[in-house]
Structures are given as C-alpha cells and as structure tokens.
Short mmCIF file of C-alpha atoms and ligand atoms in Angstrom, two decimals:
data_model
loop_
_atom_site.label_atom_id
_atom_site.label_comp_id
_atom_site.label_asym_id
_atom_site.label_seq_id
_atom_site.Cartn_x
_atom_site.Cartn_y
_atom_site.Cartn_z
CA UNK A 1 0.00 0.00 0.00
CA UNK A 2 1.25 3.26 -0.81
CA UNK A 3 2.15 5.81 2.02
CA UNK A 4 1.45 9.31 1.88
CA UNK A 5 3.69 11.42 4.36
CA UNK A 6 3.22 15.09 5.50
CA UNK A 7 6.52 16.20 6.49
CA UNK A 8 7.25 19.81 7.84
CA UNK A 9 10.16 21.57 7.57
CA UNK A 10 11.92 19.22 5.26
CA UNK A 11 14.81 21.64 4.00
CA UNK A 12 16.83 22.18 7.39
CA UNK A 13 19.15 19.84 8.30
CA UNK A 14 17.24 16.75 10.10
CA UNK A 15 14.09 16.81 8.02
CA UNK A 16 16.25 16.85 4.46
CA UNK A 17 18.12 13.42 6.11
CA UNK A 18 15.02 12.14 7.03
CA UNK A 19 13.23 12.35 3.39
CA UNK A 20 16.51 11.10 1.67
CA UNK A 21 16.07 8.50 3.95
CA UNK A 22 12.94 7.43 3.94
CA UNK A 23 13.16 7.57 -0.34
CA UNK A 24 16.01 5.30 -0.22
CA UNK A 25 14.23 2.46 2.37
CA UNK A 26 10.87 2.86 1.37
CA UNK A 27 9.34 2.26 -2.27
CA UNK A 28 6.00 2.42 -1.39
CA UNK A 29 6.09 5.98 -0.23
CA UNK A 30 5.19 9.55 -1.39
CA UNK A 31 5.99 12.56 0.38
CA UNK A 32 4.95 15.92 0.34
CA UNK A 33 7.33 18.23 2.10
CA UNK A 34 6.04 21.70 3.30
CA UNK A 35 9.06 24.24 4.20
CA UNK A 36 8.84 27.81 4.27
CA UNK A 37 12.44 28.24 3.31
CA UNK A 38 13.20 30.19 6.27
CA UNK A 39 17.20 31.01 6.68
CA UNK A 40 17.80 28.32 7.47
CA UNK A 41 16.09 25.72 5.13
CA UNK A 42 17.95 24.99 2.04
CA UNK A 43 15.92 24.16 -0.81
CA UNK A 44 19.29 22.76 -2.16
CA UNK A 45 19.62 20.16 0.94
CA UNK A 46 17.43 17.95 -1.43
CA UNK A 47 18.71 18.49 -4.96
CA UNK A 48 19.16 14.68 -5.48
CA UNK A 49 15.52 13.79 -5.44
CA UNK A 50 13.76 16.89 -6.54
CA UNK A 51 13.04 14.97 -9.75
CA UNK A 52 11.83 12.10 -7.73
CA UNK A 53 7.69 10.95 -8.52
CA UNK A 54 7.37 10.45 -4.64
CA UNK A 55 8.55 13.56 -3.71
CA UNK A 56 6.62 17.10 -3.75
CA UNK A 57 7.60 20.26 -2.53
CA UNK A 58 5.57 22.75 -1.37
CA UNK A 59 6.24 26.38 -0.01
CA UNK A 60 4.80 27.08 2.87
CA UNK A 61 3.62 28.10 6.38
CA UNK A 62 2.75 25.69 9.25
CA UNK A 63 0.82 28.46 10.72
CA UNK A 64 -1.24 29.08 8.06
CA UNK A 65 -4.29 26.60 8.16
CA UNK A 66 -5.44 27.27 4.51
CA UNK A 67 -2.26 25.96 3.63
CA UNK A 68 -1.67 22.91 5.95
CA UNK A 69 -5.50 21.73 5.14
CA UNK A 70 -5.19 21.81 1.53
CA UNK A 71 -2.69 19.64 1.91
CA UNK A 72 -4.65 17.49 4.20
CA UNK A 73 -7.47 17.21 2.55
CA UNK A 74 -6.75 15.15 -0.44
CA UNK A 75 -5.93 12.55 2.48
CA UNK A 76 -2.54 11.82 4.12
CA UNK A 77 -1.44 8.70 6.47
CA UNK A 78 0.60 10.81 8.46
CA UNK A 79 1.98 14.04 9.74
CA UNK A 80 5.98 14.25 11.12
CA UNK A 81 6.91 17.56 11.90
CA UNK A 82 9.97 18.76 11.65
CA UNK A 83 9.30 22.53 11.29
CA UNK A 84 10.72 24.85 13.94
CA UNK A 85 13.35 27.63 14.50
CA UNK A 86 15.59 25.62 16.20
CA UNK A 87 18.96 27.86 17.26
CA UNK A 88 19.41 28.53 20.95
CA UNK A 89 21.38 31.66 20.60
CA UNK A 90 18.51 33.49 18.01
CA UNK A 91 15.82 32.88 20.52
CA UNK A 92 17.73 35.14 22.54
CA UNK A 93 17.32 38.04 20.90
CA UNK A 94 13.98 36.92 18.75
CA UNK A 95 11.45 34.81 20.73
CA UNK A 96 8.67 35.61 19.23
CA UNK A 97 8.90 33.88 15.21
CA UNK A 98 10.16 31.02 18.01
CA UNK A 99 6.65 31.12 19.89
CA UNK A 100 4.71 31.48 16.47
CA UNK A 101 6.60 28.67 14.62
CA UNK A 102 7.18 26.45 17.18
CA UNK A 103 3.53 26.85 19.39
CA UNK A 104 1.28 27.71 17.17
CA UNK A 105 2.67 25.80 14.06
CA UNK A 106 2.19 22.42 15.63
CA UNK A 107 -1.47 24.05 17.70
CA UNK A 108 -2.15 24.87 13.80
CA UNK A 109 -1.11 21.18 12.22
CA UNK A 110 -2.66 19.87 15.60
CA UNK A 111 -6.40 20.98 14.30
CA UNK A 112 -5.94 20.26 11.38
CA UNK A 113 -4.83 16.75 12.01
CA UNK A 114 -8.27 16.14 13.73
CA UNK A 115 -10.29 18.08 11.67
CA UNK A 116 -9.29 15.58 8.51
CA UNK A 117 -8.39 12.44 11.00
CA UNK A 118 -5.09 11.90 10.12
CA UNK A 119 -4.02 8.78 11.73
CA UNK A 120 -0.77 9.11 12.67
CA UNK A 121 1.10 12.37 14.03
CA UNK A 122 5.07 12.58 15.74
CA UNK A 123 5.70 15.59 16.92
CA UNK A 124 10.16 16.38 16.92
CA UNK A 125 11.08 16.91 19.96
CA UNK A 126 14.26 17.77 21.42
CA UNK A 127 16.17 16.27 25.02
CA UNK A 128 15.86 20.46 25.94
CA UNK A 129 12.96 20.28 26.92
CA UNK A 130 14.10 18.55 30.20
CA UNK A 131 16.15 21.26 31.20
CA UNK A 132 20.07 20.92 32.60
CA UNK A 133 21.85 18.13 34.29
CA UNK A 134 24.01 18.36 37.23
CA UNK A 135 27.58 16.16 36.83
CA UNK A 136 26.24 13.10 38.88
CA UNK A 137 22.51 13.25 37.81
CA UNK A 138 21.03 10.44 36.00
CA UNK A 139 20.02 10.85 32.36
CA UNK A 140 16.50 12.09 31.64
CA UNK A 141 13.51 9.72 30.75
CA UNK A 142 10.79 10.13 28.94
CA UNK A 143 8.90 10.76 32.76
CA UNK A 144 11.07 13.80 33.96
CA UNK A 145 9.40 17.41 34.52
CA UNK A 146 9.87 19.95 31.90
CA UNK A 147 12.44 22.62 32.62
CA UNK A 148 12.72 24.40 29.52
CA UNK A 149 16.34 26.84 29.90
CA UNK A 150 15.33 29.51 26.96
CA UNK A 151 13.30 30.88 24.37
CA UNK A 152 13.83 27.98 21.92
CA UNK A 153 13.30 24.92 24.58
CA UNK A 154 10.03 26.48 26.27
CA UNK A 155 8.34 27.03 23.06
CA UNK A 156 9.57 23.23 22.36
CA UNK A 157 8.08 21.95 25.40
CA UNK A 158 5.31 23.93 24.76
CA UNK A 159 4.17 22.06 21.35
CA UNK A 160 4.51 19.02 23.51
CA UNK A 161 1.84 20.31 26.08
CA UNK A 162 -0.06 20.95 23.37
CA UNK A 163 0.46 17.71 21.95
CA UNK A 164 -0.70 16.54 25.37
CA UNK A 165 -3.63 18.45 25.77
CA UNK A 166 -5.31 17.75 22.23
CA UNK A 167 -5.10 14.01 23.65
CA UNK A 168 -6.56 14.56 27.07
CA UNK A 169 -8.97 16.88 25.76
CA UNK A 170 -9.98 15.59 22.13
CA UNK A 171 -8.61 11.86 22.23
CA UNK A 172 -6.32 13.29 19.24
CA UNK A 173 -2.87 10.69 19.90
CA UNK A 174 0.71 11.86 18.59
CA UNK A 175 3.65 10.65 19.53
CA UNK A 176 6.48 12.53 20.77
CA UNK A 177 10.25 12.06 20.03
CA UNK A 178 13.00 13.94 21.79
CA UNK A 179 16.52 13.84 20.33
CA UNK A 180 19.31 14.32 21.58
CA UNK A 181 22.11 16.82 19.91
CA UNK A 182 22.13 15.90 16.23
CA UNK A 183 25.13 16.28 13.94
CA UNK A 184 26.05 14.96 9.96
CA UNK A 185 25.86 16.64 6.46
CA UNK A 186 23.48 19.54 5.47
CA UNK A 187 23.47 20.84 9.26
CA UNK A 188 23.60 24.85 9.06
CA UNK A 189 26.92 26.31 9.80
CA UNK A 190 25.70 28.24 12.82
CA UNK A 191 25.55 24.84 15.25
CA UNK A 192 28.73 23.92 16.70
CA UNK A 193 29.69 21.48 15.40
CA UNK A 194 29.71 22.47 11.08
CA UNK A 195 30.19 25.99 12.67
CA UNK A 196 33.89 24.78 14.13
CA UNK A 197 34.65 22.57 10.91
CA UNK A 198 33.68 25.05 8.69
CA UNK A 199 36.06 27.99 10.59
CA UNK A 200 38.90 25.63 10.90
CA UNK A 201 38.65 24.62 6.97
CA UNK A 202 39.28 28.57 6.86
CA UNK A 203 41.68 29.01 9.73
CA UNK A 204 38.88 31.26 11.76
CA UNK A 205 38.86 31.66 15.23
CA UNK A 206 36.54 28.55 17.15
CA UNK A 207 34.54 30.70 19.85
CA UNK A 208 33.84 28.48 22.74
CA UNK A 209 31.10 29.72 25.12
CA UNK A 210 32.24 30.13 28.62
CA UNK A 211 34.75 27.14 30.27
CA UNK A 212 34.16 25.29 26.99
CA UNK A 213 32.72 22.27 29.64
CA UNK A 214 28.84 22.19 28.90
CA UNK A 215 28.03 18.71 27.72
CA UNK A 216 25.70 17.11 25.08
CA UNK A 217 24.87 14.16 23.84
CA UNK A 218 25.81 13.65 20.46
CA UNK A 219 23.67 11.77 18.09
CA UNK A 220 24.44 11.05 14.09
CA UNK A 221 21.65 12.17 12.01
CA UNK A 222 21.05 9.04 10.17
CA UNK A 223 21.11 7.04 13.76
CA UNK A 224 18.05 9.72 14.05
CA UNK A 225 16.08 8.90 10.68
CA UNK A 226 16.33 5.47 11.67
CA UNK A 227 14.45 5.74 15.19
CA UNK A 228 12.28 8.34 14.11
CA UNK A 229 10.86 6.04 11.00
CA UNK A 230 10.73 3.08 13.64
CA UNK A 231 8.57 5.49 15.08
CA UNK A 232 6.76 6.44 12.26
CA UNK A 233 6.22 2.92 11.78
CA UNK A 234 5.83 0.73 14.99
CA UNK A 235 5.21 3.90 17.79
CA UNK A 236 2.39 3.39 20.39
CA UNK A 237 -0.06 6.53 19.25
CA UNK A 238 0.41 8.95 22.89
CA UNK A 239 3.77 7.61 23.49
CA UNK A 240 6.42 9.65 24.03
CA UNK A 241 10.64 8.65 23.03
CA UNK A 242 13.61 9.80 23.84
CA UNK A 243 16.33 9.06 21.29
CA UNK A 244 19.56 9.63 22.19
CA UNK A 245 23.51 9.10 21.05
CA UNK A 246 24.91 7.46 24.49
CA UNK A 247 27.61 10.16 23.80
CA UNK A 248 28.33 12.42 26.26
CA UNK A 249 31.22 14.91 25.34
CA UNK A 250 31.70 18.41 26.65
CA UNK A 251 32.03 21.26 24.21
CA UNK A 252 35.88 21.63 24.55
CA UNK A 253 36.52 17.83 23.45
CA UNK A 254 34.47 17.56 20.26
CA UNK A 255 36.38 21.32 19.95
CA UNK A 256 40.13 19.34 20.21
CA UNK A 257 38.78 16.30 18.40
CA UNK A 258 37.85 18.64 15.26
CA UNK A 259 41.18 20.68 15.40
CA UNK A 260 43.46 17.43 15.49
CA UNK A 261 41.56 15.82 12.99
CA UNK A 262 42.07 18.64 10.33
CA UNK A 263 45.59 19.22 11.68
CA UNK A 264 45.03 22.56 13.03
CA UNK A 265 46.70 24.19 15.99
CA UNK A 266 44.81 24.90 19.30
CA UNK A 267 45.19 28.54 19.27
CA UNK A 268 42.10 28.75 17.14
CA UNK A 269 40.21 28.49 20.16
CA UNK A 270 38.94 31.89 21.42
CA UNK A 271 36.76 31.58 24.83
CA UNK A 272 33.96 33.65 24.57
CA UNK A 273 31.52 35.46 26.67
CA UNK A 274 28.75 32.61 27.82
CA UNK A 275 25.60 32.15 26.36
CA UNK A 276 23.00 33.42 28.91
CA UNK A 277 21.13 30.37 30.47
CA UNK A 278 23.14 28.30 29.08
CA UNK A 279 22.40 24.50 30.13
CA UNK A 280 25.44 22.77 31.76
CA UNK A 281 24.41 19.11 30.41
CA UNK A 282 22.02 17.04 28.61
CA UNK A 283 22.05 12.91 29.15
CA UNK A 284 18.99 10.82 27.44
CA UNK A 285 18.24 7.26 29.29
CA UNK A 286 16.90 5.48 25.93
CA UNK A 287 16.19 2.05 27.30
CA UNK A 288 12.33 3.05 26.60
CA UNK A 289 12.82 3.11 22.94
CA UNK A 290 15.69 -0.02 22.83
CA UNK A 291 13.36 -2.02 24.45
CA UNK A 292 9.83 -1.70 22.82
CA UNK A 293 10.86 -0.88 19.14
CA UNK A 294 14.58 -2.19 19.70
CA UNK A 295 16.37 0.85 18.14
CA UNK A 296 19.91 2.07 19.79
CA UNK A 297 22.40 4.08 17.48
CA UNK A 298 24.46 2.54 15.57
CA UNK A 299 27.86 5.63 14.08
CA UNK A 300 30.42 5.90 16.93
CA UNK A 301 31.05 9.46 17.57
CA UNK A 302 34.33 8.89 15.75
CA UNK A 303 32.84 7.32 12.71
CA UNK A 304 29.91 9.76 12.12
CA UNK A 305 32.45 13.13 13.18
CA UNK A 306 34.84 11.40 9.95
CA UNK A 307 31.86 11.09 8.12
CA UNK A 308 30.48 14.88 8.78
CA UNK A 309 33.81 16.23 8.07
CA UNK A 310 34.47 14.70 4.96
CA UNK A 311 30.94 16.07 3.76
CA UNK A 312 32.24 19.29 4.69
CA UNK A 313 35.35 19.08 2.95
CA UNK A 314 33.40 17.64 -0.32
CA UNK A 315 30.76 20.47 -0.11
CA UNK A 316 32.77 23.69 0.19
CA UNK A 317 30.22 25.43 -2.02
CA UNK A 318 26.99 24.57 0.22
CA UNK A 319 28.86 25.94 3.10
CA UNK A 320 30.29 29.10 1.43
CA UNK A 321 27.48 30.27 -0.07
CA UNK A 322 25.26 30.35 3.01
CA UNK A 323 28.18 31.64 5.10
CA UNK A 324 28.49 34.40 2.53
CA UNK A 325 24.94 35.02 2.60
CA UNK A 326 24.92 34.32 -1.42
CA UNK A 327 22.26 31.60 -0.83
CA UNK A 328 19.62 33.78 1.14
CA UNK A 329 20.12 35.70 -2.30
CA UNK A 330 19.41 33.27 -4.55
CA UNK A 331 16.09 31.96 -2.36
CA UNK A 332 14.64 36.47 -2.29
CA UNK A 333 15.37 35.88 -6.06
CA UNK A 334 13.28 32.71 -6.74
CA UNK A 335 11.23 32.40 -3.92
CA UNK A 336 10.22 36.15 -2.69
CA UNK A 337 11.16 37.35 0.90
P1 NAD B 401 16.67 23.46 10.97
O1 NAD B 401 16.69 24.82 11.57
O2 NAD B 401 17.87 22.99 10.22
O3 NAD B 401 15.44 23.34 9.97
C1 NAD B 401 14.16 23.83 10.27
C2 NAD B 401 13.34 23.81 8.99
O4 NAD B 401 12.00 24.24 9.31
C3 NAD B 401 13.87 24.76 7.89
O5 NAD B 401 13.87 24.11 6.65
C4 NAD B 401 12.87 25.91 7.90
O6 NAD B 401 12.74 26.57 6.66
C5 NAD B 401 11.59 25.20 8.31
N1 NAD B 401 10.60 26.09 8.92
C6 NAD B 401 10.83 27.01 9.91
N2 NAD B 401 9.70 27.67 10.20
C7 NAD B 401 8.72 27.15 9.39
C8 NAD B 401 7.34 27.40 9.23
N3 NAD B 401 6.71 28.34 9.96
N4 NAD B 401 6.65 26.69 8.32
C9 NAD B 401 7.28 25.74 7.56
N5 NAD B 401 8.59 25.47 7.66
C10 NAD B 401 9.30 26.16 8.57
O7 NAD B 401 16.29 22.49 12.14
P2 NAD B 401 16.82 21.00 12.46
O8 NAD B 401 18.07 21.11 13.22
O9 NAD B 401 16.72 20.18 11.24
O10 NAD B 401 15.69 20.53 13.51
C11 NAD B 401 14.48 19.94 13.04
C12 NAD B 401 13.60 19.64 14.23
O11 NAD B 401 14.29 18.79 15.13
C13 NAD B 401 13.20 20.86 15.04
O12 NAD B 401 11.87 20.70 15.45
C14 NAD B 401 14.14 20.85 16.23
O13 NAD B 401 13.53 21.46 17.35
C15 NAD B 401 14.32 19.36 16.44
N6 NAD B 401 15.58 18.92 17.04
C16 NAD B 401 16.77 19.29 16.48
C17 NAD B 401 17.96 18.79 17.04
C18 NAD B 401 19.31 19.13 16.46
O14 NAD B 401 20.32 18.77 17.05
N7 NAD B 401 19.40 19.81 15.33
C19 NAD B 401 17.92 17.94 18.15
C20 NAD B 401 16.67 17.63 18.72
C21 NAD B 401 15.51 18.11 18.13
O1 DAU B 402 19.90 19.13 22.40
C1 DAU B 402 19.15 19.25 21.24
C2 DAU B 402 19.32 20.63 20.69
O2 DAU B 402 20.64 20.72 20.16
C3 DAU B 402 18.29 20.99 19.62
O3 DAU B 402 17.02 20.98 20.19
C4 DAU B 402 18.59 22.35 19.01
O4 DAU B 402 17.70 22.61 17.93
C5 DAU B 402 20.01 22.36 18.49
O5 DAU B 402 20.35 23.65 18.02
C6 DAU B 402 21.00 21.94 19.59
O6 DAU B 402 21.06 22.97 20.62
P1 DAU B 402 22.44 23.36 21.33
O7 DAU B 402 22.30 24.71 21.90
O8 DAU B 402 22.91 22.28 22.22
O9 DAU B 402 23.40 23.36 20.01
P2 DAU B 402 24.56 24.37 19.55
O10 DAU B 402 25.22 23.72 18.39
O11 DAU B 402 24.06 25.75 19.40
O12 DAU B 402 25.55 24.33 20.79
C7 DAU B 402 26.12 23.10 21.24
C8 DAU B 402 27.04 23.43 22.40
O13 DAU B 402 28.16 24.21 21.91
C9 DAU B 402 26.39 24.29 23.47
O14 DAU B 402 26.89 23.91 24.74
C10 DAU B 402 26.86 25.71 23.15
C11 DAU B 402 28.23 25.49 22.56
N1 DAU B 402 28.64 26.48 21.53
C12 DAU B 402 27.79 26.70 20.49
C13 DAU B 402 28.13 27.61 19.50
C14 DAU B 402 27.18 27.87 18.34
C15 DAU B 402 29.87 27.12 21.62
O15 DAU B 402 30.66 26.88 22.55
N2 DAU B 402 30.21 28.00 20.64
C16 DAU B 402 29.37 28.28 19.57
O16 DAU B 402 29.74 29.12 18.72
#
C-alpha cells in the first residue's frame, strides 16, 4: 500500500536526512514536504531527489491553516513535523517567530490533524525540553518534569503540552520524540559542530562559550532517521521517546577532536563570553525506545564526526554560499522574501 507522508520543515538539516532516507528504504512511499524556506532551510539540501515521482515540494507556512488543510485534505497517512526555529542563541534576541513557529505551528497542524483524522502524528522533539543536568545526575527519561532553559526549549516543550492536551482533551494521539544533539551533512553552519569545521577549513577563530565544559549528547543524524521512522512505523499513538547518542562529550573535546583531525593548531580556540542560560548538560536514558521498538544508534562518535567532516570538505560550495549570505540571495530571487 502506498504511504502518503506530510513532512514539515523538510529543507533544514534533520528533516532533508530524514526524506533522503525514507526515499532510499521505502518504495511504497510519497511525500509531500512543506518548508517555508526560512534562513535556514535549504531548498538545495534535497537536490538529489527533486526529480523524484514520490517527492513534492511545497512552499509554505505551518501556521497558516489554509495551507496545511489543503494539503490534508486530499488525504494523508501521516503528519511528522519537523518545522521549527531551532537555534538557541537566536531565541535570545527573537522569541517571538520562536513562539509562532514552534507553538502555534504544531497548535495549527494539531487541528488540522483532527479536523481531517489523520491517523498518525510525531511531533520532533528535542532532550531540551528537560532542562540541565548536574555532573552526577542520572540521564533524563521520557517521565522527567519539563524545565525548559530559553526561548527555543520552552516554546519546544510547549508544542509538547499541546500535543498533550489535544489528547486529554480531544482523544487526538501523537507521539512525541525527543533527540538528543544531532550532527552529519546539510546541518547549518551556525551549530557547533559544522560551525567549528567550517572555521577551521578557513583558519577562523573557534569561539567556545564560557569554560568550553557544557556537555551534550551527540547523536548522528542518520542514527536519528532510523528511530524516528521506527517510530513512524511501529510507535504506540500517545507515546512519548527519547532518542539519544549514548555520547556524552563536553564542548571543549568535540572542539580538540575537530582541530586534530584537520591538523590545526589549538590557538584557534577563542573563549567567549557565555551564552545566557546556558544549560550545563544534557544525558537521554533510551532504554524506553531499545526495548519496545529495539532501536539504539548505531555511528560511533568517531565514525559519524569522519563522516560529517568529509561532507564538509566535499561540499565547500553549500557551506560558502550560506556563510556568505549568497544563498539567502538566490532563495529572495526565486522564492520572494
Ligand atoms: P533546521 O533549523 O535545520 O530546519 C528547520 C526547517 O524548518 C527549515 O527548513 C525551515 O525553513 C523550516 N521552517 C521554519 N519555520 C517554518 C514554518 N513556519 N513553516 C514551515 N517550515 C518552517 O532544524 P533541524 O536542526 O533540522 O531541527 C528539526 C527539528 O528537530 C526541530 O523541530 C528541532 O527542534 C528538532 N531537534 C533538532 C535537534 C538538532 O540537534 N538539530 C535535536 C533535537 C531536536
Ligand atoms: O539538544 C538538542 C538541541 O541541540 C536541539 O534541540 C537544538 O535545535 C540544536 O540547536 C542543539 O542545541 P544546542 O544549543 O545544544 O546546540 P549548539 O550547536 O548551538 O551548541 C552546542 C554546544 O556548543 C552548546 O553547549 C553551546 C556550545 N557552543 C555553540 C556555538 C554555536 C559554543 O561553545 N560556541 C558556539 O559558537
């Protein structure tokens, strides 16, 4: 039987993976993909199967409930939705397109999910949601209290109140997944980890927020695909899943492991001036999803950091262009504002 997938905000980094994914695994698919091309989705990201018959792309809002029930209404097995502003530091200084994307995007797919019974909805989560870690803490389950830090993570845990609510309140299930940090090709140059390859490449400076000791746990973004289509697949509608990397590595590590691998020198670190509220550590206990859908990561952190690098290093002209701010260009020319 043939599939027919809503995904949101399938030009960033995770969602782009995920479609590529789920076109090479799946024949019996089709997927419509509704971005907005925001900064930082890259219509680009999916080149490779734009001429694809299973694939459709759309331009669009997830706030906008003309739009999302168009879509809908033709009749679509599920919703996974990807779409969010998802970078800690802009929610700093812009909350709000983080409260409209993030809260009412997924109230506005929420409604619109009922209203034209979709059957299946997962909601992207992220391990922020939980809050910080001390050193000695155990790592998060699925059951710990929400703590959102900042902007970004409180409009996060938000959407998964919400998520929450439309099932107490209208019987409406989704399912929930909460990653941990993700990192592989197409991820935008302003995360940490392309951010540091991509400076090093050019012999920048590698600004390290604070003692350079915050931890995260680092998750390859094709271990991701895989849990999150397990999901997709075999997730118990209202359940919620963490998915993590087991990989716990604080900021100045990764930071030496990326220097020695391109054979740069150490002085390209420059400590910086914190990030306010910034969260000390993030752990995810996975033993939820390992044991009922019996998923657990498979890229070592040294096998999938190889891996991103070398993408890096093959794809100067992704990289540069956005850095240069030649792609935002090139979308005001061919897609509007
Ligand atoms: P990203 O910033 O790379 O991509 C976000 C995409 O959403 C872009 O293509 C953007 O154009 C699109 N978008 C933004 N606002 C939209 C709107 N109003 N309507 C339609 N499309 C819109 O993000 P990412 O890193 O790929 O993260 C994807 C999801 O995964 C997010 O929900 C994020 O919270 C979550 N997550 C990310 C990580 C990570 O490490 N990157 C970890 C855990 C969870
Ligand atoms: O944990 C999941 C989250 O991971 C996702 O929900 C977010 O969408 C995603 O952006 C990511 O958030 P982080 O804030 O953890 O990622 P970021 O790459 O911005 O930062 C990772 C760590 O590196 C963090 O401790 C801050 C630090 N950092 C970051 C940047 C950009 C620096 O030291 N210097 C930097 O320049």
């Amino acid at each position: 039987m043939n599939e027919k997938i809503l995904i949101t905000g399938g030009c960033g980094f995770i969602g782009s993976n995920f479609i590529r994914s789920l076109l090479n695994h799946r024949q019996n698919i089709s997927i419509i993909n509704l971005d907005v091309l925001t900064y930082a989705g890259n219509i680009d990201n999916l080149r490779d199967v734009r001429k694809d018959k299973r694939y459709r792309f759309v331009r669009g809002d997830i706030t906008n409930g003309l739009v999302v029930g168009r879509l809908l209404k033709k009749g679509v097995d599920a919703i996974v939705n990807f779409a969010a502003e998802s970078h800690v530091d802009r929610s700093l200084y812009n909350p709000a397109v983080f409260l409209k994307t993030n809260i009412l995007g997924t109230q506005c797919l929420l409604e619109s999910a009922i209203k034209y019974k979709i059957p299946r909805f997962i909601q992207i989560s992220t391990d922020e949601v939980y809050g910080s870690l001390g050193p000695k803490e155990p790592a998060f389950t699925e059951n710990h209290p929400l703590q959102p830090s900042s902007p970004y993570s409180a409009s996060k845990a938000a959407a998964d109140l919400l998520v929450k609510a439309y099932e107490t309140t209208f019987g409406y299930k989704a399912i929930i997944v909460r990653s941990s940090n993700n990192y592989g090709p197409y991820q935008f140059p302003e995360k940490v980890i392309p951010l540091f390859i991509t400076n090093a490449f050019e012999n920048k400076s590698l600004p390290l927020y604070g003692d350079g000791k915050n931890v995260r746990d680092w998750l390859y973004v094709e271990d991701n695909c895989a849990a999150i289509d397990l999901v997709l697949r075999k997730g118990q509608p209202g359940e919620i899943y963490n998915i993590g990397g087991q990989c716990e590595k604080m900021n100045l590590e990764i930071t030496g492991t990326i220097l020695n691998k391109l054979g740069k020198p150490e002085s390209l670190i420059q400590y910086v001036k914190d990030r306010p509220g910034h969260d000390r550590r993030y752990a995810l206990n996975i033993s939820k999803i390992k044991r009922e859908l019996g998923w657990q990561p498979k890229y070592k952190f040294e096998e999938g950091l190889r891996k991103t690098i070398q993408w890096y290093l093959e794809n100067r002209d992704w990289w540069q262009r956005i850095k240069t701010g030649e792609y935002l260009k090139f979308c005001r020319r061919h897609y509007g504002k």
